[in-house]
């Protein structure tokens, strides 16, 4: 299911379409329920997913998708984000931030997860974050205040606000770019993305 404003296909920059495949996991209950909203410079997906492997393909694997960034939020549930030899356990409210890299990033969701995914172009966010080259997938902990605001804002864009005029769309997209920057913490200390602590890969319960 999608909710694109009139003219979105013409206005949407190349590379922001949620084109990544969803691959069923053997022996797991499969569930896919997706709402997508696109604005110029932004794609937001709100979904319930289960029993899936979600590979985010590397640079060069898909035409016109070299420079997008992804912030994915586990609103509820448990996922694993994997890149190279790095695994991040994502529990309720945790998020990951990723820049498309030369290596594939894989999100594994064996059990039901409520998920919000935000995809934006690299350039406007990089102006706030600093250098993004060679940045591995990072954890954004669930208690991050800016992340809570970002989730609320993304939900409003996806489910409630019509944003019929180009000016409102531009304002909303700019706010999302700013909130992504604040969520990663880079705008607070003038550094590139700070390392997030990886959760141990056992179970979904918080201590």
mmCIF file with all atom_site columns, C-alpha atoms in Angstrom:
data_model
loop_
_atom_site.group_PDB
_atom_site.id
_atom_site.type_symbol
_atom_site.label_atom_id
_atom_site.label_alt_id
_atom_site.label_comp_id
_atom_site.label_asym_id
_atom_site.label_entity_id
_atom_site.label_seq_id
_atom_site.pdbx_PDB_ins_code
_atom_site.Cartn_x
_atom_site.Cartn_y
_atom_site.Cartn_z
_atom_site.occupancy
_atom_site.B_iso_or_equiv
_atom_site.pdbx_formal_charge
_atom_site.auth_seq_id
_atom_site.auth_comp_id
_atom_site.auth_asym_id
_atom_site.auth_atom_id
_atom_site.pdbx_PDB_model_num
ATOM 1   C CA . UNK A 1 1   ? 0.000  0.000   0.000   1.00 0.00 ? 1   UNK A CA 1
ATOM 2   C CA . UNK A 1 2   ? 1.290  3.493   -0.766  1.00 0.00 ? 2   UNK A CA 1
ATOM 3   C CA . UNK A 1 3   ? 0.196  7.087   -0.261  1.00 0.00 ? 3   UNK A CA 1
ATOM 4   C CA . UNK A 1 4   ? 2.178  9.235   -2.676  1.00 0.00 ? 4   UNK A CA 1
ATOM 5   C CA . UNK A 1 5   ? 1.154  12.847  -3.298  1.00 0.00 ? 5   UNK A CA 1
ATOM 6   C CA . UNK A 1 6   ? 0.214  13.905  -6.854  1.00 0.00 ? 6   UNK A CA 1
ATOM 7   C CA . UNK A 1 7   ? 3.295  14.259  -9.005  1.00 0.00 ? 7   UNK A CA 1
ATOM 8   C CA . UNK A 1 8   ? 5.513  12.363  -6.585  1.00 0.00 ? 8   UNK A CA 1
ATOM 9   C CA . UNK A 1 9   ? 6.832  9.992   -9.259  1.00 0.00 ? 9   UNK A CA 1
ATOM 10  C CA . UNK A 1 10  ? 8.029  12.939  -11.320 1.00 0.00 ? 10  UNK A CA 1
ATOM 11  C CA . UNK A 1 11  ? 9.444  14.869  -8.350  1.00 0.00 ? 11  UNK A CA 1
ATOM 12  C CA . UNK A 1 12  ? 11.068 11.995  -6.443  1.00 0.00 ? 12  UNK A CA 1
ATOM 13  C CA . UNK A 1 13  ? 14.863 11.955  -6.779  1.00 0.00 ? 13  UNK A CA 1
ATOM 14  C CA . UNK A 1 14  ? 16.360 8.787   -8.188  1.00 0.00 ? 14  UNK A CA 1
ATOM 15  C CA . UNK A 1 15  ? 17.400 6.291   -5.548  1.00 0.00 ? 15  UNK A CA 1
ATOM 16  C CA . UNK A 1 16  ? 14.740 7.022   -2.928  1.00 0.00 ? 16  UNK A CA 1
ATOM 17  C CA . UNK A 1 17  ? 12.285 4.331   -3.966  1.00 0.00 ? 17  UNK A CA 1
ATOM 18  C CA . UNK A 1 18  ? 12.124 1.514   -1.346  1.00 0.00 ? 18  UNK A CA 1
ATOM 19  C CA . UNK A 1 19  ? 13.434 -0.995  -3.852  1.00 0.00 ? 19  UNK A CA 1
ATOM 20  C CA . UNK A 1 20  ? 15.251 -3.381  -1.568  1.00 0.00 ? 20  UNK A CA 1
ATOM 21  C CA . UNK A 1 21  ? 14.016 -6.995  -1.737  1.00 0.00 ? 21  UNK A CA 1
ATOM 22  C CA . UNK A 1 22  ? 12.259 -8.827  1.094   1.00 0.00 ? 22  UNK A CA 1
ATOM 23  C CA . UNK A 1 23  ? 13.370 -12.460 1.259   1.00 0.00 ? 23  UNK A CA 1
ATOM 24  C CA . UNK A 1 24  ? 11.394 -15.050 3.310   1.00 0.00 ? 24  UNK A CA 1
ATOM 25  C CA . UNK A 1 25  ? 13.259 -16.902 6.055   1.00 0.00 ? 25  UNK A CA 1
ATOM 26  C CA . UNK A 1 26  ? 12.790 -20.685 5.948   1.00 0.00 ? 26  UNK A CA 1
ATOM 27  C CA . UNK A 1 27  ? 10.507 -22.066 8.626   1.00 0.00 ? 27  UNK A CA 1
ATOM 28  C CA . UNK A 1 28  ? 9.283  -18.655 9.818   1.00 0.00 ? 28  UNK A CA 1
ATOM 29  C CA . UNK A 1 29  ? 5.807  -17.120 9.719   1.00 0.00 ? 29  UNK A CA 1
ATOM 30  C CA . UNK A 1 30  ? 5.746  -14.572 6.902   1.00 0.00 ? 30  UNK A CA 1
ATOM 31  C CA . UNK A 1 31  ? 4.021  -11.224 7.452   1.00 0.00 ? 31  UNK A CA 1
ATOM 32  C CA . UNK A 1 32  ? 4.251  -8.110  5.272   1.00 0.00 ? 32  UNK A CA 1
ATOM 33  C CA . UNK A 1 33  ? 2.060  -5.056  5.844   1.00 0.00 ? 33  UNK A CA 1
ATOM 34  C CA . UNK A 1 34  ? 3.523  -1.854  4.389   1.00 0.00 ? 34  UNK A CA 1
ATOM 35  C CA . UNK A 1 35  ? 2.455  1.770   4.011   1.00 0.00 ? 35  UNK A CA 1
ATOM 36  C CA . UNK A 1 36  ? 4.781  3.978   1.939   1.00 0.00 ? 36  UNK A CA 1
ATOM 37  C CA . UNK A 1 37  ? 4.843  7.759   1.607   1.00 0.00 ? 37  UNK A CA 1
ATOM 38  C CA . UNK A 1 38  ? 7.193  9.659   -0.678  1.00 0.00 ? 38  UNK A CA 1
ATOM 39  C CA . UNK A 1 39  ? 7.969  13.349  -0.929  1.00 0.00 ? 39  UNK A CA 1
ATOM 40  C CA . UNK A 1 40  ? 10.738 15.071  -2.900  1.00 0.00 ? 40  UNK A CA 1
ATOM 41  C CA . UNK A 1 41  ? 13.896 14.118  -0.995  1.00 0.00 ? 41  UNK A CA 1
ATOM 42  C CA . UNK A 1 42  ? 12.230 11.637  1.350   1.00 0.00 ? 42  UNK A CA 1
ATOM 43  C CA . UNK A 1 43  ? 10.713 8.151   1.457   1.00 0.00 ? 43  UNK A CA 1
ATOM 44  C CA . UNK A 1 44  ? 9.035  6.881   4.638   1.00 0.00 ? 44  UNK A CA 1
ATOM 45  C CA . UNK A 1 45  ? 7.876  3.295   5.129   1.00 0.00 ? 45  UNK A CA 1
ATOM 46  C CA . UNK A 1 46  ? 5.729  2.171   8.063   1.00 0.00 ? 46  UNK A CA 1
ATOM 47  C CA . UNK A 1 47  ? 5.423  -1.596  8.226   1.00 0.00 ? 47  UNK A CA 1
ATOM 48  C CA . UNK A 1 48  ? 4.801  -4.740  10.210  1.00 0.00 ? 48  UNK A CA 1
ATOM 49  C CA . UNK A 1 49  ? 7.243  -7.407  9.044   1.00 0.00 ? 49  UNK A CA 1
ATOM 50  C CA . UNK A 1 50  ? 8.009  -10.952 10.155  1.00 0.00 ? 50  UNK A CA 1
ATOM 51  C CA . UNK A 1 51  ? 9.935  -13.949 8.868   1.00 0.00 ? 51  UNK A CA 1
ATOM 52  C CA . UNK A 1 52  ? 12.085 -11.887 6.518   1.00 0.00 ? 52  UNK A CA 1
ATOM 53  C CA . UNK A 1 53  ? 15.628 -11.135 5.516   1.00 0.00 ? 53  UNK A CA 1
ATOM 54  C CA . UNK A 1 54  ? 15.951 -7.573  4.192   1.00 0.00 ? 54  UNK A CA 1
ATOM 55  C CA . UNK A 1 55  ? 19.202 -6.980  2.281   1.00 0.00 ? 55  UNK A CA 1
ATOM 56  C CA . UNK A 1 56  ? 20.135 -3.361  1.565   1.00 0.00 ? 56  UNK A CA 1
ATOM 57  C CA . UNK A 1 57  ? 22.150 -3.774  -1.575  1.00 0.00 ? 57  UNK A CA 1
ATOM 58  C CA . UNK A 1 58  ? 25.626 -2.218  -1.888  1.00 0.00 ? 58  UNK A CA 1
ATOM 59  C CA . UNK A 1 59  ? 26.850 0.536   -4.146  1.00 0.00 ? 59  UNK A CA 1
ATOM 60  C CA . UNK A 1 60  ? 26.921 -0.511  -7.762  1.00 0.00 ? 60  UNK A CA 1
ATOM 61  C CA . UNK A 1 61  ? 24.260 -3.195  -7.340  1.00 0.00 ? 61  UNK A CA 1
ATOM 62  C CA . UNK A 1 62  ? 21.352 -0.913  -8.272  1.00 0.00 ? 62  UNK A CA 1
ATOM 63  C CA . UNK A 1 63  ? 21.372 1.957   -10.731 1.00 0.00 ? 63  UNK A CA 1
ATOM 64  C CA . UNK A 1 64  ? 20.815 5.470   -9.312  1.00 0.00 ? 64  UNK A CA 1
ATOM 65  C CA . UNK A 1 65  ? 20.997 4.357   -5.661  1.00 0.00 ? 65  UNK A CA 1
ATOM 66  C CA . UNK A 1 66  ? 24.563 5.301   -4.807  1.00 0.00 ? 66  UNK A CA 1
ATOM 67  C CA . UNK A 1 67  ? 23.982 8.150   -2.399  1.00 0.00 ? 67  UNK A CA 1
ATOM 68  C CA . UNK A 1 68  ? 20.994 7.396   -0.193  1.00 0.00 ? 68  UNK A CA 1
ATOM 69  C CA . UNK A 1 69  ? 20.977 7.068   3.591   1.00 0.00 ? 69  UNK A CA 1
ATOM 70  C CA . UNK A 1 70  ? 18.694 4.892   5.690   1.00 0.00 ? 70  UNK A CA 1
ATOM 71  C CA . UNK A 1 71  ? 17.486 5.214   9.251   1.00 0.00 ? 71  UNK A CA 1
ATOM 72  C CA . UNK A 1 72  ? 15.416 2.231   10.388  1.00 0.00 ? 72  UNK A CA 1
ATOM 73  C CA . UNK A 1 73  ? 13.506 2.158   13.673  1.00 0.00 ? 73  UNK A CA 1
ATOM 74  C CA . UNK A 1 74  ? 12.331 -0.951  15.507  1.00 0.00 ? 74  UNK A CA 1
ATOM 75  C CA . UNK A 1 75  ? 9.201  0.577   16.990  1.00 0.00 ? 75  UNK A CA 1
ATOM 76  C CA . UNK A 1 76  ? 8.439  -2.772  18.595  1.00 0.00 ? 76  UNK A CA 1
ATOM 77  C CA . UNK A 1 77  ? 10.097 -6.149  18.233  1.00 0.00 ? 77  UNK A CA 1
ATOM 78  C CA . UNK A 1 78  ? 13.560 -7.569  17.681  1.00 0.00 ? 78  UNK A CA 1
ATOM 79  C CA . UNK A 1 79  ? 15.825 -7.434  14.625  1.00 0.00 ? 79  UNK A CA 1
ATOM 80  C CA . UNK A 1 80  ? 19.487 -7.941  13.784  1.00 0.00 ? 80  UNK A CA 1
ATOM 81  C CA . UNK A 1 81  ? 21.352 -5.509  11.522  1.00 0.00 ? 81  UNK A CA 1
ATOM 82  C CA . UNK A 1 82  ? 24.446 -7.083  9.959   1.00 0.00 ? 82  UNK A CA 1
ATOM 83  C CA . UNK A 1 83  ? 27.273 -5.515  7.936   1.00 0.00 ? 83  UNK A CA 1
ATOM 84  C CA . UNK A 1 84  ? 30.685 -7.089  7.314   1.00 0.00 ? 84  UNK A CA 1
ATOM 85  C CA . UNK A 1 85  ? 31.530 -8.775  10.644  1.00 0.00 ? 85  UNK A CA 1
ATOM 86  C CA . UNK A 1 86  ? 29.383 -6.411  12.727  1.00 0.00 ? 86  UNK A CA 1
ATOM 87  C CA . UNK A 1 87  ? 26.006 -7.424  14.207  1.00 0.00 ? 87  UNK A CA 1
ATOM 88  C CA . UNK A 1 88  ? 23.678 -5.026  16.009  1.00 0.00 ? 88  UNK A CA 1
ATOM 89  C CA . UNK A 1 89  ? 20.749 -6.325  18.052  1.00 0.00 ? 89  UNK A CA 1
ATOM 90  C CA . UNK A 1 90  ? 17.798 -3.941  17.728  1.00 0.00 ? 90  UNK A CA 1
ATOM 91  C CA . UNK A 1 91  ? 15.176 -4.155  20.459  1.00 0.00 ? 91  UNK A CA 1
ATOM 92  C CA . UNK A 1 92  ? 12.026 -2.118  21.158  1.00 0.00 ? 92  UNK A CA 1
ATOM 93  C CA . UNK A 1 93  ? 12.616 1.498   20.153  1.00 0.00 ? 93  UNK A CA 1
ATOM 94  C CA . UNK A 1 94  ? 16.203 1.039   18.892  1.00 0.00 ? 94  UNK A CA 1
ATOM 95  C CA . UNK A 1 95  ? 17.227 2.272   15.458  1.00 0.00 ? 95  UNK A CA 1
ATOM 96  C CA . UNK A 1 96  ? 20.099 1.888   13.039  1.00 0.00 ? 96  UNK A CA 1
ATOM 97  C CA . UNK A 1 97  ? 21.654 4.441   10.724  1.00 0.00 ? 97  UNK A CA 1
ATOM 98  C CA . UNK A 1 98  ? 23.386 3.328   7.546   1.00 0.00 ? 98  UNK A CA 1
ATOM 99  C CA . UNK A 1 99  ? 24.986 4.850   4.475   1.00 0.00 ? 99  UNK A CA 1
ATOM 100 C CA . UNK A 1 100 ? 24.987 2.711   1.356   1.00 0.00 ? 100 UNK A CA 1
ATOM 101 C CA . UNK A 1 101 ? 28.386 1.070   1.297   1.00 0.00 ? 101 UNK A CA 1
ATOM 102 C CA . UNK A 1 102 ? 30.422 -1.226  -0.909  1.00 0.00 ? 102 UNK A CA 1
ATOM 103 C CA . UNK A 1 103 ? 29.245 -4.102  1.280   1.00 0.00 ? 103 UNK A CA 1
ATOM 104 C CA . UNK A 1 104 ? 25.685 -5.303  1.759   1.00 0.00 ? 104 UNK A CA 1
ATOM 105 C CA . UNK A 1 105 ? 23.752 -4.491  4.927   1.00 0.00 ? 105 UNK A CA 1
ATOM 106 C CA . UNK A 1 106 ? 21.253 -7.138  5.994   1.00 0.00 ? 106 UNK A CA 1
ATOM 107 C CA . UNK A 1 107 ? 18.349 -6.715  8.409   1.00 0.00 ? 107 UNK A CA 1
ATOM 108 C CA . UNK A 1 108 ? 16.984 -10.007 9.776   1.00 0.00 ? 108 UNK A CA 1
ATOM 109 C CA . UNK A 1 109 ? 13.469 -10.053 11.252  1.00 0.00 ? 109 UNK A CA 1
ATOM 110 C CA . UNK A 1 110 ? 12.523 -13.620 12.235  1.00 0.00 ? 110 UNK A CA 1
ATOM 111 C CA . UNK A 1 111 ? 9.642  -12.526 14.508  1.00 0.00 ? 111 UNK A CA 1
ATOM 112 C CA . UNK A 1 112 ? 7.042  -9.717  14.139  1.00 0.00 ? 112 UNK A CA 1
ATOM 113 C CA . UNK A 1 113 ? 8.492  -6.205  14.113  1.00 0.00 ? 113 UNK A CA 1
ATOM 114 C CA . UNK A 1 114 ? 6.758  -2.857  13.816  1.00 0.00 ? 114 UNK A CA 1
ATOM 115 C CA . UNK A 1 115 ? 9.158  -0.829  11.739  1.00 0.00 ? 115 UNK A CA 1
ATOM 116 C CA . UNK A 1 116 ? 9.620  2.696   10.394  1.00 0.00 ? 116 UNK A CA 1
ATOM 117 C CA . UNK A 1 117 ? 12.171 3.184   7.639   1.00 0.00 ? 117 UNK A CA 1
ATOM 118 C CA . UNK A 1 118 ? 13.329 6.590   6.442   1.00 0.00 ? 118 UNK A CA 1
ATOM 119 C CA . UNK A 1 119 ? 15.384 7.007   3.285   1.00 0.00 ? 119 UNK A CA 1
ATOM 120 C CA . UNK A 1 120 ? 16.933 10.346  2.288   1.00 0.00 ? 120 UNK A CA 1
ATOM 121 C CA . UNK A 1 121 ? 19.604 11.582  -0.133  1.00 0.00 ? 121 UNK A CA 1
ATOM 122 C CA . UNK A 1 122 ? 23.128 11.743  1.224   1.00 0.00 ? 122 UNK A CA 1
ATOM 123 C CA . UNK A 1 123 ? 24.007 15.339  0.335   1.00 0.00 ? 123 UNK A CA 1
ATOM 124 C CA . UNK A 1 124 ? 21.631 17.427  2.516   1.00 0.00 ? 124 UNK A CA 1
ATOM 125 C CA . UNK A 1 125 ? 22.252 15.244  5.579   1.00 0.00 ? 125 UNK A CA 1
ATOM 126 C CA . UNK A 1 126 ? 26.003 15.075  4.993   1.00 0.00 ? 126 UNK A CA 1
ATOM 127 C CA . UNK A 1 127 ? 26.123 18.880  5.133   1.00 0.00 ? 127 UNK A CA 1
ATOM 128 C CA . UNK A 1 128 ? 25.038 18.549  8.784   1.00 0.00 ? 128 UNK A CA 1
ATOM 129 C CA . UNK A 1 129 ? 26.705 15.262  9.727   1.00 0.00 ? 129 UNK A CA 1
ATOM 130 C CA . UNK A 1 130 ? 30.119 15.677  8.157   1.00 0.00 ? 130 UNK A CA 1
ATOM 131 C CA . UNK A 1 131 ? 32.025 12.858  6.437   1.00 0.00 ? 131 UNK A CA 1
ATOM 132 C CA . UNK A 1 132 ? 29.926 9.752   5.808   1.00 0.00 ? 132 UNK A CA 1
ATOM 133 C CA . UNK A 1 133 ? 32.321 7.685   3.713   1.00 0.00 ? 133 UNK A CA 1
ATOM 134 C CA . UNK A 1 134 ? 33.220 4.249   5.097   1.00 0.00 ? 134 UNK A CA 1
ATOM 135 C CA . UNK A 1 135 ? 30.701 4.558   7.940   1.00 0.00 ? 135 UNK A CA 1
ATOM 136 C CA . UNK A 1 136 ? 29.409 1.184   9.111   1.00 0.00 ? 136 UNK A CA 1
ATOM 137 C CA . UNK A 1 137 ? 25.879 0.607   10.321  1.00 0.00 ? 137 UNK A CA 1
ATOM 138 C CA . UNK A 1 138 ? 25.397 2.293   13.713  1.00 0.00 ? 138 UNK A CA 1
ATOM 139 C CA . UNK A 1 139 ? 23.035 1.752   16.601  1.00 0.00 ? 139 UNK A CA 1
ATOM 140 C CA . UNK A 1 140 ? 20.825 4.613   17.803  1.00 0.00 ? 140 UNK A CA 1
ATOM 141 C CA . UNK A 1 141 ? 19.609 3.668   21.317  1.00 0.00 ? 141 UNK A CA 1
ATOM 142 C CA . UNK A 1 142 ? 15.912 3.809   22.097  1.00 0.00 ? 142 UNK A CA 1
ATOM 143 C CA . UNK A 1 143 ? 16.277 6.503   24.764  1.00 0.00 ? 143 UNK A CA 1
ATOM 144 C CA . UNK A 1 144 ? 17.678 9.047   22.291  1.00 0.00 ? 144 UNK A CA 1
ATOM 145 C CA . UNK A 1 145 ? 15.398 12.085  22.600  1.00 0.00 ? 145 UNK A CA 1
ATOM 146 C CA . UNK A 1 146 ? 15.767 13.216  18.991  1.00 0.00 ? 146 UNK A CA 1
ATOM 147 C CA . UNK A 1 147 ? 14.880 9.702   17.805  1.00 0.00 ? 147 UNK A CA 1
ATOM 148 C CA . UNK A 1 148 ? 11.585 9.841   19.704  1.00 0.00 ? 148 UNK A CA 1
ATOM 149 C CA . UNK A 1 149 ? 10.737 13.134  18.005  1.00 0.00 ? 149 UNK A CA 1
ATOM 150 C CA . UNK A 1 150 ? 11.788 11.777  14.615  1.00 0.00 ? 150 UNK A CA 1
ATOM 151 C CA . UNK A 1 151 ? 9.518  8.730   14.983  1.00 0.00 ? 151 UNK A CA 1
ATOM 152 C CA . UNK A 1 152 ? 6.551  10.911  15.918  1.00 0.00 ? 152 UNK A CA 1
ATOM 153 C CA . UNK A 1 153 ? 7.202  13.188  12.951  1.00 0.00 ? 153 UNK A CA 1
ATOM 154 C CA . UNK A 1 154 ? 7.610  10.292  10.517  1.00 0.00 ? 154 UNK A CA 1
ATOM 155 C CA . UNK A 1 155 ? 4.369  8.713   11.745  1.00 0.00 ? 155 UNK A CA 1
ATOM 156 C CA . UNK A 1 156 ? 2.519  11.975  11.158  1.00 0.00 ? 156 UNK A CA 1
ATOM 157 C CA . UNK A 1 157 ? 3.867  12.239  7.621   1.00 0.00 ? 157 UNK A CA 1
ATOM 158 C CA . UNK A 1 158 ? 3.010  8.618   6.835   1.00 0.00 ? 158 UNK A CA 1
ATOM 159 C CA . UNK A 1 159 ? -0.422 8.302   8.411   1.00 0.00 ? 159 UNK A CA 1
ATOM 160 C CA . UNK A 1 160 ? -1.991 11.698  8.978   1.00 0.00 ? 160 UNK A CA 1
ATOM 161 C CA . UNK A 1 161 ? -0.723 14.786  7.207   1.00 0.00 ? 161 UNK A CA 1
ATOM 162 C CA . UNK A 1 162 ? -1.804 15.364  3.573   1.00 0.00 ? 162 UNK A CA 1
ATOM 163 C CA . UNK A 1 163 ? 0.995  17.896  2.854   1.00 0.00 ? 163 UNK A CA 1
ATOM 164 C CA . UNK A 1 164 ? -0.676 18.893  -0.389  1.00 0.00 ? 164 UNK A CA 1
ATOM 165 C CA . UNK A 1 165 ? 1.419  21.990  -1.147  1.00 0.00 ? 165 UNK A CA 1
ATOM 166 C CA . UNK A 1 166 ? 5.047  21.965  -2.299  1.00 0.00 ? 166 UNK A CA 1
ATOM 167 C CA . UNK A 1 167 ? 5.997  24.415  0.460   1.00 0.00 ? 167 UNK A CA 1
ATOM 168 C CA . UNK A 1 168 ? 4.675  22.179  3.238   1.00 0.00 ? 168 UNK A CA 1
ATOM 169 C CA . UNK A 1 169 ? 6.380  19.181  1.664   1.00 0.00 ? 169 UNK A CA 1
ATOM 170 C CA . UNK A 1 170 ? 9.686  21.066  1.550   1.00 0.00 ? 170 UNK A CA 1
ATOM 171 C CA . UNK A 1 171 ? 9.382  22.110  5.205   1.00 0.00 ? 171 UNK A CA 1
ATOM 172 C CA . UNK A 1 172 ? 8.541  18.555  6.307   1.00 0.00 ? 172 UNK A CA 1
ATOM 173 C CA . UNK A 1 173 ? 11.464 17.044  4.391   1.00 0.00 ? 173 UNK A CA 1
ATOM 174 C CA . UNK A 1 174 ? 13.884 19.643  5.784   1.00 0.00 ? 174 UNK A CA 1
ATOM 175 C CA . UNK A 1 175 ? 12.735 18.857  9.325   1.00 0.00 ? 175 UNK A CA 1
ATOM 176 C CA . UNK A 1 176 ? 13.308 15.130  8.737   1.00 0.00 ? 176 UNK A CA 1
ATOM 177 C CA . UNK A 1 177 ? 16.845 15.831  7.475   1.00 0.00 ? 177 UNK A CA 1
ATOM 178 C CA . UNK A 1 178 ? 17.546 17.942  10.578  1.00 0.00 ? 178 UNK A CA 1
ATOM 179 C CA . UNK A 1 179 ? 16.099 15.317  12.928  1.00 0.00 ? 179 UNK A CA 1
ATOM 180 C CA . UNK A 1 180 ? 18.166 12.542  11.351  1.00 0.00 ? 180 UNK A CA 1
ATOM 181 C CA . UNK A 1 181 ? 21.262 14.653  11.962  1.00 0.00 ? 181 UNK A CA 1
ATOM 182 C CA . UNK A 1 182 ? 20.270 15.333  15.569  1.00 0.00 ? 182 UNK A CA 1
ATOM 183 C CA . UNK A 1 183 ? 19.404 11.672  16.122  1.00 0.00 ? 183 UNK A CA 1
ATOM 184 C CA . UNK A 1 184 ? 22.855 10.478  15.152  1.00 0.00 ? 184 UNK A CA 1
ATOM 185 C CA . UNK A 1 185 ? 24.425 13.046  17.482  1.00 0.00 ? 185 UNK A CA 1
ATOM 186 C CA . UNK A 1 186 ? 26.776 14.497  14.880  1.00 0.00 ? 186 UNK A CA 1
ATOM 187 C CA . UNK A 1 187 ? 25.375 18.013  15.002  1.00 0.00 ? 187 UNK A CA 1
ATOM 188 C CA . UNK A 1 188 ? 25.889 18.242  18.775  1.00 0.00 ? 188 UNK A CA 1
ATOM 189 C CA . UNK A 1 189 ? 29.642 17.739  18.833  1.00 0.00 ? 189 UNK A CA 1
ATOM 190 C CA . UNK A 1 190 ? 30.760 18.653  15.308  1.00 0.00 ? 190 UNK A CA 1
ATOM 191 C CA . UNK A 1 191 ? 32.066 15.155  14.675  1.00 0.00 ? 191 UNK A CA 1
ATOM 192 C CA . UNK A 1 192 ? 31.004 12.461  12.235  1.00 0.00 ? 192 UNK A CA 1
ATOM 193 C CA . UNK A 1 193 ? 28.642 9.793   13.523  1.00 0.00 ? 193 UNK A CA 1
ATOM 194 C CA . UNK A 1 194 ? 29.604 8.643   16.991  1.00 0.00 ? 194 UNK A CA 1
ATOM 195 C CA . UNK A 1 195 ? 30.004 4.938   17.514  1.00 0.00 ? 195 UNK A CA 1
ATOM 196 C CA . UNK A 1 196 ? 26.895 3.293   18.910  1.00 0.00 ? 196 UNK A CA 1
ATOM 197 C CA . UNK A 1 197 ? 27.262 0.426   21.335  1.00 0.00 ? 197 UNK A CA 1
ATOM 198 C CA . UNK A 1 198 ? 26.394 -2.957  19.887  1.00 0.00 ? 198 UNK A CA 1
ATOM 199 C CA . UNK A 1 199 ? 23.962 -4.968  21.946  1.00 0.00 ? 199 UNK A CA 1
ATOM 200 C CA . UNK A 1 200 ? 24.895 -8.569  22.655  1.00 0.00 ? 200 UNK A CA 1
ATOM 201 C CA . UNK A 1 201 ? 23.222 -10.903 20.136  1.00 0.00 ? 201 UNK A CA 1
ATOM 202 C CA . UNK A 1 202 ? 21.154 -12.955 22.552  1.00 0.00 ? 202 UNK A CA 1
ATOM 203 C CA . UNK A 1 203 ? 17.417 -12.468 22.989  1.00 0.00 ? 203 UNK A CA 1
ATOM 204 C CA . UNK A 1 204 ? 15.386 -9.275  22.880  1.00 0.00 ? 204 UNK A CA 1
ATOM 205 C CA . UNK A 1 205 ? 14.924 -8.493  26.547  1.00 0.00 ? 205 UNK A CA 1
ATOM 206 C CA . UNK A 1 206 ? 16.423 -5.344  27.969  1.00 0.00 ? 206 UNK A CA 1
ATOM 207 C CA . UNK A 1 207 ? 18.343 -5.493  31.216  1.00 0.00 ? 207 UNK A CA 1
#
